[in-house]
CSV table of C-alpha atoms in Angstrom, one decimal:
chain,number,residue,atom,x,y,z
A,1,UNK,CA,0.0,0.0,0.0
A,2,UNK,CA,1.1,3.5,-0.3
A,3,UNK,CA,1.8,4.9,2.8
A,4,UNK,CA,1.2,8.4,3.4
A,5,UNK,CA,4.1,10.5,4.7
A,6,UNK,CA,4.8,13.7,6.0
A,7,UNK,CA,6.8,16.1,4.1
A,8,UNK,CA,10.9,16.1,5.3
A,9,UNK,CA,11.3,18.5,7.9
A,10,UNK,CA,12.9,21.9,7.6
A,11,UNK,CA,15.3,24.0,10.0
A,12,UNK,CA,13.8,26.7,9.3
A,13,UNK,CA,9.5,26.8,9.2
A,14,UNK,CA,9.8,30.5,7.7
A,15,UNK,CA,12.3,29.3,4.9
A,16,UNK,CA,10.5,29.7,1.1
A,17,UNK,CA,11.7,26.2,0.5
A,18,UNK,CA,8.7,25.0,2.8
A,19,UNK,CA,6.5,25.9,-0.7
A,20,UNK,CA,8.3,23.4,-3.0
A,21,UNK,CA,6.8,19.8,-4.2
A,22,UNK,CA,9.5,17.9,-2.3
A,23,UNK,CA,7.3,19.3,1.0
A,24,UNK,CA,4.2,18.1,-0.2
A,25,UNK,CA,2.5,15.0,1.5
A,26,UNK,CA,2.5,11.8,-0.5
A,27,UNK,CA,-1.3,11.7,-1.2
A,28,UNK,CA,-0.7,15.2,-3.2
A,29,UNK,CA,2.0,14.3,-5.3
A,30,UNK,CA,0.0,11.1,-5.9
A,31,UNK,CA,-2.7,13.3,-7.2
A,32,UNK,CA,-0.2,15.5,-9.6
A,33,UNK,CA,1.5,12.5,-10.5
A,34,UNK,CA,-1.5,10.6,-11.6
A,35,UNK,CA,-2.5,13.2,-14.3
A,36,UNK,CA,0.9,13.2,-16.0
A,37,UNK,CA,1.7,10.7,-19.3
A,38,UNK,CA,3.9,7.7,-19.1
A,39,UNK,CA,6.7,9.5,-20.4
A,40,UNK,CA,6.7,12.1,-17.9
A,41,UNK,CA,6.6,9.6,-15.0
A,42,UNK,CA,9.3,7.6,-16.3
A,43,UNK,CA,11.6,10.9,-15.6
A,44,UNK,CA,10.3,11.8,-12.3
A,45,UNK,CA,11.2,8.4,-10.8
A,46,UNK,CA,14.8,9.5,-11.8
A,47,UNK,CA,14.3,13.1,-9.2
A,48,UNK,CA,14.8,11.0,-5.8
A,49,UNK,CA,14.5,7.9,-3.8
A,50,UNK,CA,11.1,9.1,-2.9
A,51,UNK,CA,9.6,10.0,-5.9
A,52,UNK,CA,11.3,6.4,-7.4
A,53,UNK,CA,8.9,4.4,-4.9
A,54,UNK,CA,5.9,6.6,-5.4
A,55,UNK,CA,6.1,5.8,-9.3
A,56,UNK,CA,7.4,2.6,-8.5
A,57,UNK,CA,4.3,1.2,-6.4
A,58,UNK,CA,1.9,-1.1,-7.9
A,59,UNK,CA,-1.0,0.6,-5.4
A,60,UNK,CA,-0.4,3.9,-7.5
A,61,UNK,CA,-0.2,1.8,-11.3
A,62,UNK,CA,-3.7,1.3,-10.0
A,63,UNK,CA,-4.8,4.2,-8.7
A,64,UNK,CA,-3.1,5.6,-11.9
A,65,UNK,CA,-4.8,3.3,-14.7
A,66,UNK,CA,-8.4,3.7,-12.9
A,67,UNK,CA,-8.0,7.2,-14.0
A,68,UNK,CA,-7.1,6.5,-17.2
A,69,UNK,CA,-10.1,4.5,-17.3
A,70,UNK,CA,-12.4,6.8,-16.5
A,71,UNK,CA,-10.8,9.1,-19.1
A,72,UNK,CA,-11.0,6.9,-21.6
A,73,UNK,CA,-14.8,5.9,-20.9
A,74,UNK,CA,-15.7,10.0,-20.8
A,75,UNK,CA,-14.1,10.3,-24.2
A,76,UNK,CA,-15.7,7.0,-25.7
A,77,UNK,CA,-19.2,8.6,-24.2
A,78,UNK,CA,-18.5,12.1,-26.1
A,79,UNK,CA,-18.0,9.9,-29.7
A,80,UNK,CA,-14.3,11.0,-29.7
A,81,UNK,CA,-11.6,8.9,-31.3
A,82,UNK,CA,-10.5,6.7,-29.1
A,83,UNK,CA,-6.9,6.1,-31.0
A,84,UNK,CA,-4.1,8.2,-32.6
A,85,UNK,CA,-2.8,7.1,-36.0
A,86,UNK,CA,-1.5,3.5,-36.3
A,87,UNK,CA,1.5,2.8,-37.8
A,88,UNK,CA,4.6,0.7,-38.4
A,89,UNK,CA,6.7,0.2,-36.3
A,90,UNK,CA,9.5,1.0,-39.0
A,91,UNK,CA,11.6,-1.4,-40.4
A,92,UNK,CA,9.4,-4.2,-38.9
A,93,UNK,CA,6.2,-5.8,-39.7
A,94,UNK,CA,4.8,-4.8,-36.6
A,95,UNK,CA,1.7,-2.4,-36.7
A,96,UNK,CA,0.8,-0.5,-33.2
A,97,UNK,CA,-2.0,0.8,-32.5
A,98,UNK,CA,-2.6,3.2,-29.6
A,99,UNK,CA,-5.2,4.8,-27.3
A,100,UNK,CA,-5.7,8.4,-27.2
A,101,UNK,CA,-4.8,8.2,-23.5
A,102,UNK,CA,-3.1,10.9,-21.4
A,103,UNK,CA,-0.5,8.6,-20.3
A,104,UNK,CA,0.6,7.6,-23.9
A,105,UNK,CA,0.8,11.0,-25.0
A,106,UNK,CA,4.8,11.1,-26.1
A,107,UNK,CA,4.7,13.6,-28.4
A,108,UNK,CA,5.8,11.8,-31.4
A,109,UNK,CA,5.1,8.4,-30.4
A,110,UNK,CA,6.0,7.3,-34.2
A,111,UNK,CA,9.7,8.5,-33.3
A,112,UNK,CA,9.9,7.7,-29.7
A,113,UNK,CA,9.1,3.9,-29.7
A,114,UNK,CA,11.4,1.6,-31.7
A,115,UNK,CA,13.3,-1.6,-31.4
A,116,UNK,CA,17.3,-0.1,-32.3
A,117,UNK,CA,17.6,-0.5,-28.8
A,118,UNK,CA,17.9,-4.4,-29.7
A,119,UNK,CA,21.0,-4.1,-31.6
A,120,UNK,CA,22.7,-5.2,-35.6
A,121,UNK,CA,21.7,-9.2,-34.8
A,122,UNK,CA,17.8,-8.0,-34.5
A,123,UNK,CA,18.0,-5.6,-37.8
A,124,UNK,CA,15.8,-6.7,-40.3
A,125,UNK,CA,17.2,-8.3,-43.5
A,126,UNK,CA,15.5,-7.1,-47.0
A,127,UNK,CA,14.7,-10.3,-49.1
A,128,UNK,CA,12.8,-9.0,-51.9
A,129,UNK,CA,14.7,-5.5,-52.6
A,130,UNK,CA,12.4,-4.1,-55.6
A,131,UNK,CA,9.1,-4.7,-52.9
A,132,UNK,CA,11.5,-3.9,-50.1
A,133,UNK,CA,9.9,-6.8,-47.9
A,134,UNK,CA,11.4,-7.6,-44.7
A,135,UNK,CA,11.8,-11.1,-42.5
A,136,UNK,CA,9.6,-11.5,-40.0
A,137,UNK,CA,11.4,-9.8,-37.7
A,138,UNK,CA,8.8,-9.2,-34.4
A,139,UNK,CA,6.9,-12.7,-34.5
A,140,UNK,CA,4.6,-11.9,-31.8
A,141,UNK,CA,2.6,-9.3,-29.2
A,142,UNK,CA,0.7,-9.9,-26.3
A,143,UNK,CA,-0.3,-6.9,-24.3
A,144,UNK,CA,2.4,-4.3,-24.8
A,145,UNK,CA,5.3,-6.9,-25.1
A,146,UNK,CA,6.9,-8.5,-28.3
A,147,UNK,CA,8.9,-11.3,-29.3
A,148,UNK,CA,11.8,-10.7,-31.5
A,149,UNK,CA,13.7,-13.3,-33.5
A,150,UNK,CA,16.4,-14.1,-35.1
A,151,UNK,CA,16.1,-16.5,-37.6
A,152,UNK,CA,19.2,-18.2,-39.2
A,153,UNK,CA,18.6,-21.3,-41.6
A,154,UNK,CA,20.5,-24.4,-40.1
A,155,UNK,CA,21.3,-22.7,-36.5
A,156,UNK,CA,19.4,-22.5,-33.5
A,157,UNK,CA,17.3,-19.3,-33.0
A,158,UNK,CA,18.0,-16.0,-30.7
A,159,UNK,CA,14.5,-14.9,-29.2
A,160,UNK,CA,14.2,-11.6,-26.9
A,161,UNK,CA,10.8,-10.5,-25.3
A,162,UNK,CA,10.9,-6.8,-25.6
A,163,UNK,CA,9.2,-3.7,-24.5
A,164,UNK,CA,9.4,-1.2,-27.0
A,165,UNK,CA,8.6,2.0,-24.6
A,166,UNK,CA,10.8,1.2,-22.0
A,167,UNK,CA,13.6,-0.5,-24.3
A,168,UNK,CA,14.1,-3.2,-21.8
A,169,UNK,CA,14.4,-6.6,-23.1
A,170,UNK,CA,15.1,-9.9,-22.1
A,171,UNK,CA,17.1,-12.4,-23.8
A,172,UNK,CA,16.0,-15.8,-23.9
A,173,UNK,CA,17.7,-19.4,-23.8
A,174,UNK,CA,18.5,-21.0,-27.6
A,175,UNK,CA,15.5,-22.9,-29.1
A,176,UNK,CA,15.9,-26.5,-28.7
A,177,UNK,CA,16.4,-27.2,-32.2
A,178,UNK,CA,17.5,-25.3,-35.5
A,179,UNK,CA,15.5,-23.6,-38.5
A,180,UNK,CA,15.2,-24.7,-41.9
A,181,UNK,CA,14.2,-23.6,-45.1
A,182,UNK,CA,10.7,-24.7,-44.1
A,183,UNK,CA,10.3,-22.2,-41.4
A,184,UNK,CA,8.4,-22.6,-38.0
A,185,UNK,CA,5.5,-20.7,-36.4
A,186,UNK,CA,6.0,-18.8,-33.6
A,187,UNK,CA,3.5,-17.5,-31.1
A,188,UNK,CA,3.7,-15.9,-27.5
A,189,UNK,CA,1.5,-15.2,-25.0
A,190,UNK,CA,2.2,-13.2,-21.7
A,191,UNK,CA,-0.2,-12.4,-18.7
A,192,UNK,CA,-1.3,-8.9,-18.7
A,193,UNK,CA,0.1,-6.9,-15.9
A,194,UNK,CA,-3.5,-5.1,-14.8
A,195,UNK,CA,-7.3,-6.5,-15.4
A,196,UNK,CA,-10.4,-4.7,-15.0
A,197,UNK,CA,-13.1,-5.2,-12.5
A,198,UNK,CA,-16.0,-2.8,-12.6
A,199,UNK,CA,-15.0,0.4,-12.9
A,200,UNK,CA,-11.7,0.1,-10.9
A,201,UNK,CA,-8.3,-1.3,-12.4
A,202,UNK,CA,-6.2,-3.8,-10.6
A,203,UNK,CA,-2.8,-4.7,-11.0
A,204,UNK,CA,-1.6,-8.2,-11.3
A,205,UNK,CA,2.4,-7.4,-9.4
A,206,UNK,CA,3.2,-11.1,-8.9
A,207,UNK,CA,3.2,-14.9,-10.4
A,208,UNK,CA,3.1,-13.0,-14.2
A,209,UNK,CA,4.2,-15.6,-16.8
A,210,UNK,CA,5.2,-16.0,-20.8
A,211,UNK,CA,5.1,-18.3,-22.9
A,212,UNK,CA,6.9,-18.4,-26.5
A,213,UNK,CA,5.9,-21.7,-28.5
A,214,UNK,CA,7.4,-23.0,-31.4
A,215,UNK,CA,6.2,-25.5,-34.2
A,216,UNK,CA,8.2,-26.6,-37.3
A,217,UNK,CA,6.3,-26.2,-40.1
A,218,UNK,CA,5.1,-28.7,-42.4
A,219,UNK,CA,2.7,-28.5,-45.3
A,220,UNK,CA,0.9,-32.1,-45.4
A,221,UNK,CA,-1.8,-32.9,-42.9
A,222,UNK,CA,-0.4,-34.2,-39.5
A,223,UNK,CA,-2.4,-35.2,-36.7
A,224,UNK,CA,0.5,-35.3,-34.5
A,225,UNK,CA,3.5,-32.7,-34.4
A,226,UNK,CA,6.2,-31.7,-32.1
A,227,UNK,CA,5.9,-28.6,-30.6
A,228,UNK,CA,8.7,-26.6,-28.5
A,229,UNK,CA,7.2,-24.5,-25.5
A,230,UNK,CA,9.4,-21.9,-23.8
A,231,UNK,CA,8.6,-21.3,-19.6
A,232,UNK,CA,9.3,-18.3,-17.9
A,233,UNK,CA,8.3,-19.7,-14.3
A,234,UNK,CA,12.1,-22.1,-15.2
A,235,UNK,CA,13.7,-20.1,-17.9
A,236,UNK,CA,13.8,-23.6,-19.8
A,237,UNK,CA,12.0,-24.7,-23.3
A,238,UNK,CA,10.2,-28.3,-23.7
A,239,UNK,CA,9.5,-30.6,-26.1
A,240,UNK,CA,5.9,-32.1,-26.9
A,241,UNK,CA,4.3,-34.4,-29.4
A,242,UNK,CA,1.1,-32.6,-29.9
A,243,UNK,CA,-2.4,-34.6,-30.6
A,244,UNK,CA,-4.3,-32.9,-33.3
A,245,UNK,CA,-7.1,-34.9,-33.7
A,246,UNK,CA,-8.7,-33.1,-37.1
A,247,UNK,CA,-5.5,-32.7,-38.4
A,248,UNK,CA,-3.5,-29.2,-39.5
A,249,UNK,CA,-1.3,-28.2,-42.2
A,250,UNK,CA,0.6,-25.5,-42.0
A,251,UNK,CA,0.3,-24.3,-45.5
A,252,UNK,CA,2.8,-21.7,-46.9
A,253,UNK,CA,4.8,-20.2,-43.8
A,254,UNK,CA,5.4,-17.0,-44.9
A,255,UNK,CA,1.7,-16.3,-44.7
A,256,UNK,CA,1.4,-17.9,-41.3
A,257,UNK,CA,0.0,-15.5,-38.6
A,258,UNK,CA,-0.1,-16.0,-34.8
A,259,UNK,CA,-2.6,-14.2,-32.7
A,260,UNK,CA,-3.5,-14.6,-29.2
A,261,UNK,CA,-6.3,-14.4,-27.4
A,262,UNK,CA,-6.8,-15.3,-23.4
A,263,UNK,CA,-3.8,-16.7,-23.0
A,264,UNK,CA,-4.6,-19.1,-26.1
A,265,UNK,CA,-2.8,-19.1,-29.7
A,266,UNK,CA,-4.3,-19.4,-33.1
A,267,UNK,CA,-2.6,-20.1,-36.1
A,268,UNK,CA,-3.6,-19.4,-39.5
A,269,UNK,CA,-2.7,-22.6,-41.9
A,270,UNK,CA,-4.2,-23.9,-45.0
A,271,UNK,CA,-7.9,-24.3,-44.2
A,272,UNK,CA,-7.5,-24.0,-41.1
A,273,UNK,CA,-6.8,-22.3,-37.3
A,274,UNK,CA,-5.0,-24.5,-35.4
A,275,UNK,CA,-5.8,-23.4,-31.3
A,276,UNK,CA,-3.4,-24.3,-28.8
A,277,UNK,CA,-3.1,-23.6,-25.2
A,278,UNK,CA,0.5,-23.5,-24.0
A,279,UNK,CA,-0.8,-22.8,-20.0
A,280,UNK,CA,-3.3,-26.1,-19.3
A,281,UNK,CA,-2.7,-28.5,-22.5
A,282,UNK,CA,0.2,-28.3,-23.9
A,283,UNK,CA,-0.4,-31.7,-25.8
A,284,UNK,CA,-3.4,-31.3,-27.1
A,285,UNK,CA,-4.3,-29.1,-29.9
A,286,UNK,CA,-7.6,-28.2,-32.0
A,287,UNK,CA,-8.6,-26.8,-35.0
A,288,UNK,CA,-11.2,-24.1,-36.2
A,289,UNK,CA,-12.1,-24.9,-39.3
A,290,UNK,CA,-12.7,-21.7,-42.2
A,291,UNK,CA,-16.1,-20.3,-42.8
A,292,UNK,CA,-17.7,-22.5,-45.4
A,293,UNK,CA,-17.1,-20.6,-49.4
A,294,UNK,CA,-13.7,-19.4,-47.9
A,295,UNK,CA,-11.1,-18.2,-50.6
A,296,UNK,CA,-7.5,-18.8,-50.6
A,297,UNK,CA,-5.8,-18.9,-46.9
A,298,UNK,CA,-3.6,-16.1,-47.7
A,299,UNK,CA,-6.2,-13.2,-48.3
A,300,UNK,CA,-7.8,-14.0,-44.9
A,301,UNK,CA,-6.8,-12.3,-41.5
A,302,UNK,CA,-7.3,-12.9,-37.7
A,303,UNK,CA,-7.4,-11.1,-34.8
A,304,UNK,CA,-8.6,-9.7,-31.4
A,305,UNK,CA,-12.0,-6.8,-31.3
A,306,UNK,CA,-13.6,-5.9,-28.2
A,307,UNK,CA,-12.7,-9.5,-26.4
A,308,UNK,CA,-14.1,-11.8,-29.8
A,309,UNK,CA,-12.0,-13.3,-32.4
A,310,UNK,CA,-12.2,-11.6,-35.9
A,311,UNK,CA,-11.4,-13.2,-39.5
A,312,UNK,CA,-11.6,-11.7,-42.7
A,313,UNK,CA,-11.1,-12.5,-46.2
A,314,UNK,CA,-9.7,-9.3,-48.1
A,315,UNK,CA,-10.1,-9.1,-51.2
A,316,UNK,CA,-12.1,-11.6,-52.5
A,317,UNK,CA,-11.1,-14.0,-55.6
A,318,UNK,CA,-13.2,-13.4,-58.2
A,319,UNK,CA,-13.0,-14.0,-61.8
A,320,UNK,CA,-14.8,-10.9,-63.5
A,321,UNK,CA,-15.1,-7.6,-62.3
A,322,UNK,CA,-15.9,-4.4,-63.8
A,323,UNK,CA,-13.7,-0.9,-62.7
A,324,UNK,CA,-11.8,-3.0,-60.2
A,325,UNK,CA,-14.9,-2.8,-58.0
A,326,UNK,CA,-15.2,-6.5,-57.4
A,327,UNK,CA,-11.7,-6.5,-56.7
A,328,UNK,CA,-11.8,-4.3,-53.5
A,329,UNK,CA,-14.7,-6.5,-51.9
A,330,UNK,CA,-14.3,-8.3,-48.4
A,331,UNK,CA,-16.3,-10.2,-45.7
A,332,UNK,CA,-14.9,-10.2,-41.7
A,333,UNK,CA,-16.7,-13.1,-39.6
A,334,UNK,CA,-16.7,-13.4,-35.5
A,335,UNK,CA,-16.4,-16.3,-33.7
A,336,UNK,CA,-19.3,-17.2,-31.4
A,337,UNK,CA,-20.2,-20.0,-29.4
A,338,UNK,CA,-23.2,-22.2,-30.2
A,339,UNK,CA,-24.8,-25.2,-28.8
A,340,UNK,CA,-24.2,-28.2,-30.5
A,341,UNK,CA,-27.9,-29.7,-29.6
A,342,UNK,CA,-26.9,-31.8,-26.9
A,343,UNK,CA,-27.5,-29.5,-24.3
A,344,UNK,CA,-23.6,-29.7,-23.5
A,345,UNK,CA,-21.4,-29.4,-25.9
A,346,UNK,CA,-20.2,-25.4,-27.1
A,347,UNK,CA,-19.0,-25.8,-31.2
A,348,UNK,CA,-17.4,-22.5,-32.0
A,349,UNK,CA,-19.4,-21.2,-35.3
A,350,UNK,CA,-18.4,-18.0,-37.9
A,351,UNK,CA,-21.1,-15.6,-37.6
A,352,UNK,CA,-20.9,-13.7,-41.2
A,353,UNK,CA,-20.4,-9.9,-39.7
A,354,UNK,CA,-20.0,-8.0,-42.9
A,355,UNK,CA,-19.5,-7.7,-46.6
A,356,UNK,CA,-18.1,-4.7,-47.9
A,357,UNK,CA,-17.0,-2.7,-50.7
A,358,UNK,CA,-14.2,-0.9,-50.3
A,359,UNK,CA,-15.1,1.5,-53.4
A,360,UNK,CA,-18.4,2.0,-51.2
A,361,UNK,CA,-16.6,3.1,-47.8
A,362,UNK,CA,-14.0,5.8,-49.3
A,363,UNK,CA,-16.2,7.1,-51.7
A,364,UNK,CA,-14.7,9.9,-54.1
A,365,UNK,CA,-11.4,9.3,-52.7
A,366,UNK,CA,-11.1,6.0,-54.2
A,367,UNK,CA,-10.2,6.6,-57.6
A,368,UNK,CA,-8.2,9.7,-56.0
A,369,UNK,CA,-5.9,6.9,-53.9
A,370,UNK,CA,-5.9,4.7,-57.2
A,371,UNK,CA,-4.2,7.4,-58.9
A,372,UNK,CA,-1.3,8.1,-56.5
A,373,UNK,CA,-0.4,3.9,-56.3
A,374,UNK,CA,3.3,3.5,-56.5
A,375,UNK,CA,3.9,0.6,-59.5
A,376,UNK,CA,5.3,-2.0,-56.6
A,377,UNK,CA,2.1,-1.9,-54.6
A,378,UNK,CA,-0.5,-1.7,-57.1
A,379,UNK,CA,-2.9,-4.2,-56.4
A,380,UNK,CA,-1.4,-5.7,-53.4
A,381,UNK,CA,-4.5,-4.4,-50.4
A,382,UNK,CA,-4.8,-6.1,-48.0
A,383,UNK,CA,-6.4,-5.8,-43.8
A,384,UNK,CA,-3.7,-5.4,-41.7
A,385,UNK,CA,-5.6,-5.9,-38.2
A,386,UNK,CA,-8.9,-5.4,-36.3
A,387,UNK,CA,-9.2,-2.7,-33.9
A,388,UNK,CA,-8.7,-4.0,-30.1
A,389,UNK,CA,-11.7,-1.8,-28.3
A,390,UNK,CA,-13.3,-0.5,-31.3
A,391,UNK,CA,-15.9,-2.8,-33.1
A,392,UNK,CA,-16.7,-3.3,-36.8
A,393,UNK,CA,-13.0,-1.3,-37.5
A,394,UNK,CA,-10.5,-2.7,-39.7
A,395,UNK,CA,-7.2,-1.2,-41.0
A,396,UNK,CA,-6.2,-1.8,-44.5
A,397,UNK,CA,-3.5,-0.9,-46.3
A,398,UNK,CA,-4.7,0.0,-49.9
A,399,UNK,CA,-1.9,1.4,-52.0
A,400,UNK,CA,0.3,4.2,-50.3
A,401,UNK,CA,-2.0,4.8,-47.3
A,402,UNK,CA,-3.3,2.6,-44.3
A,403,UNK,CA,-7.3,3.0,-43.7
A,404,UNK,CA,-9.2,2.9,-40.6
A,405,UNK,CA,-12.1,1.8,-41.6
A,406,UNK,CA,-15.5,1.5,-39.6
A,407,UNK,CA,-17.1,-1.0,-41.8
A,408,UNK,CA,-20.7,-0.4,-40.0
A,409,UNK,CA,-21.1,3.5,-39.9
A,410,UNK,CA,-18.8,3.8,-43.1
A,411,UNK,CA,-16.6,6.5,-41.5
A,412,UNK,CA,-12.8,6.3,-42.5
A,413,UNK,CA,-9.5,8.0,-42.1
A,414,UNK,CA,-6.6,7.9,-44.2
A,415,UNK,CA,-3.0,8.2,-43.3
A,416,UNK,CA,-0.5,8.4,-46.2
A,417,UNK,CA,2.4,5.7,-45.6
A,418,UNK,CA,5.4,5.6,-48.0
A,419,UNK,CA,7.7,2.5,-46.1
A,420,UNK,CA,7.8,-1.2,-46.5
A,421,UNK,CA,5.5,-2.7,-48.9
A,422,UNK,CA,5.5,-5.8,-46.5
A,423,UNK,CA,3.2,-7.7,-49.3
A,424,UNK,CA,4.0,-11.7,-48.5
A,425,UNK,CA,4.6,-11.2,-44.7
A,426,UNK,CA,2.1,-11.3,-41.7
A,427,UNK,CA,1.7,-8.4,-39.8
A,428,UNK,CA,2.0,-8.8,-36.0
A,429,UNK,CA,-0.3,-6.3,-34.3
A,430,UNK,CA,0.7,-4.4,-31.7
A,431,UNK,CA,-1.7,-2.4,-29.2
A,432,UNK,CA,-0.1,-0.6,-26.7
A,433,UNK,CA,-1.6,-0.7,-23.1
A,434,UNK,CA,-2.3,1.7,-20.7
A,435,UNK,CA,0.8,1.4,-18.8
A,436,UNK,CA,4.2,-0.5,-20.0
A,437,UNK,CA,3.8,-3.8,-19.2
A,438,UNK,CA,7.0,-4.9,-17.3
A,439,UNK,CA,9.3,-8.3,-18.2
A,440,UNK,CA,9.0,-10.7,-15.7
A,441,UNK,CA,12.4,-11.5,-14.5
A,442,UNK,CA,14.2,-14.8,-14.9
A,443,UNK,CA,17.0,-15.8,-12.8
A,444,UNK,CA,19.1,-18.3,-15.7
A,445,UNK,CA,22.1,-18.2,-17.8
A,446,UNK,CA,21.6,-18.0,-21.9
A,447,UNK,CA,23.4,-20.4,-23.9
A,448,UNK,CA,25.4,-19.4,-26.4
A,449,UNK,CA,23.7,-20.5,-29.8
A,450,UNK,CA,25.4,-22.7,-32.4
């Protein structure tokens, strides 16, 4: 708890020094310090020992995020946007997308949060130089943190977890076993550091855990698999033989997409989302198969909105179309739970959400956009995520600029992007929370990877 202290005592009552902040009481710097961003907080824990416990207690990240709460409810109540721009988080594949929150106001937050910090080893390599397409680089997110990897063919992989506002990072211990030119699916999953009960925000400051999972990819059907599950609680990765009882294949890597979602991760493969749960059965996995008339794997996306999963197929094979109209069509889907008749059983169904027209939503502006396409990206749109607390929004990337797109009301806003065409790659999703989530610690010794 935070203890309430008097201010340090002066020689002299009279003195003008009696007026500054250091003689305030702890509640009222609590108050002042609770209305300031991140950013800001991060540099007054640096003023004194003090002021470094006062930021540092997990009694005032409550206190602190409860008001940020009910800041962000007032604003969501008014119809204000609720998010600043998303973006890339340049060179990577990662797209983050933030709250308009007082405590994530960092000026430029474009500029301020990057992953240099990582060093050369974690710098992306360009592969495809005319679309200047990366490696997947950032392989996964879960509330605020990433997972970086290193991928070399025929060695072991280098995986950090990351924080990309704080620039702490944690190196972890070599993968059990070494890539190949087939690839391997990655996913990670991390307990969120605060939850939400009612209208108050509680901090979770103890028995946090990761996971980072690993599955060598294969493209026939299997219905068993080994899988390779890192644990933060021993700083040591295991090795599974995973029951699939339906079967998966993995289909073409490159196009392979992790999400996760309550501790769960999904995989995108051909036909297919394979589900596994790295925290209670780790040798089990299932499968949730496509919505039925689904097109080719690779035009479909998953992800997180509002606490439901999210797919969508974008664009839409076709084999006529007239202006490039049918072109620009799409359909997003949300997993709901239904009762398979028995009175027990819950089968997970696609619940067709929308179908769209691009050409529809933007209006005017869509032949405008047309016009501006760089040669190397023509054709090549695509949704890049689903928006964490705001439902029926998507954003795309169509030509130079990335769309936020309500796909219910219509509205839209562009932002003009001019970096990495990132055309056969998955994005991983970023959305930054409230506070910085910190790395739990792990007490173990990396070995050095051959």
């Amino acid at each position: 708890m935070i203890a309430t202290m008097s201010p340090p005592p002066s020689s002299n009552s009279t003195s003008k020094s009696n007026t500054t902040i250091n003689n305030l009481f702890d509640d009222s710097l609590i108050e002042i310090f609770r209305r300031l961003p991140c950013k800001s907080l991060f540099i007054c824990k640096s003023v004194s020992k003090r002021w470094f416990a006062l930021v540092s207690d997990s009694d005032f990240h409550s206190l602190y995020l409860t008001h940020q709460h009910s800041l962000f409810q007032n604003a969501q109540a008014k119809g204000e946007e609720l998010d600043q721009n998303g973006f890339f988080l340049e060179p990577y594949n990662a797209f983050v997308i933030t709250p308009k929150v007082p405590s994530l106001q960092f000026g430029s937050l474009k500029k301020h949060v990057s992953l240099s910090f990582l060093g050369a080893d974690f710098e992306p390599t360009t592969v495809i130089p005319e679309l200047r397409s990366v490696l997947k680089f950032v392989l996964g997110s879960s509330n605020g943190l990433l997972l970086c990897g290193h991928p070399r063919p025929y060695k072991k992989c280098i995986y950090r977890v990351c924080n990309p506002l704080t620039k702490d990072s944690l190196e972890l211990p070599c993968s059990l076993t070494a890539c190949d030119n087939a690839g391997v699916l990655v996913g990670f999953t991390c307990d969120p550091y605060y939850r939400f009960q009612n209208e108050v925000v509680s901090v979770v400051a103890s028995q946090r855990r990761f996971r980072v999972v690993r599955i060598p990819s294969f493209t026939d059907t299997r219905f068993s698999f080994n899988v390779e599950v890192f644990y933060s609680e021993t700083g040591k990765w295991n090795q599974f033989v995973v029951s699939c009882p339906k079967g998966f294949a993995c289909g073409f890597f490159l196009m392979v997409a992790s999400v996760e979602h309550d501790g769960k991760l999904y995989f995108k493969g051909g036909g297919r989302i394979l589900v596994y749960d790295p925290y209670s059965n780790e040798h089990v996995a299932s499968v949730i198969d496509l919505p039925s008339g689904f097109g080719e794997s690779y035009r479909g996306c998953i992800g997180v909105s509002c606490g439901c999963l999210w797919l969508s197929e974008f664009p839409i094979a076709c084999t006529a179309s007239i202006g490039n109209r049918h072109v620009y069509r799409g359909r997003v889907w949300e997993l709901q739970c239904g009762d398979c008749g028995n009175g027990e059983a819950i089968a997970e169904v696609w619940r067709l959400v929308h179908e769209f027209s691009l050409c529809d939503i933007v209006g005017p502006i869509f032949k405008k956009l047309k016009a501006i396409e760089r040669e190397i990206v023509k054709g090549r749109s695509r949704i890049l995520a689903f928006h964490p607390y705001v439902r029926d929004t998507v954003f795309l990337m169509f030509g130079d600029h990335i769309l936020s797109c309500n796909l219910l009301t219509h509205r839209f806003k562009a932002t003009e992007y001019d970096g990495l065409a990132l055309v056969f790659y998955p994005i991983t999703t970023v959305a930054l929370p409230w506070w910085p989530t910190p790395i739990p610690s792990l007490h173990l010794s990396v070995d050095h990877c051959v």
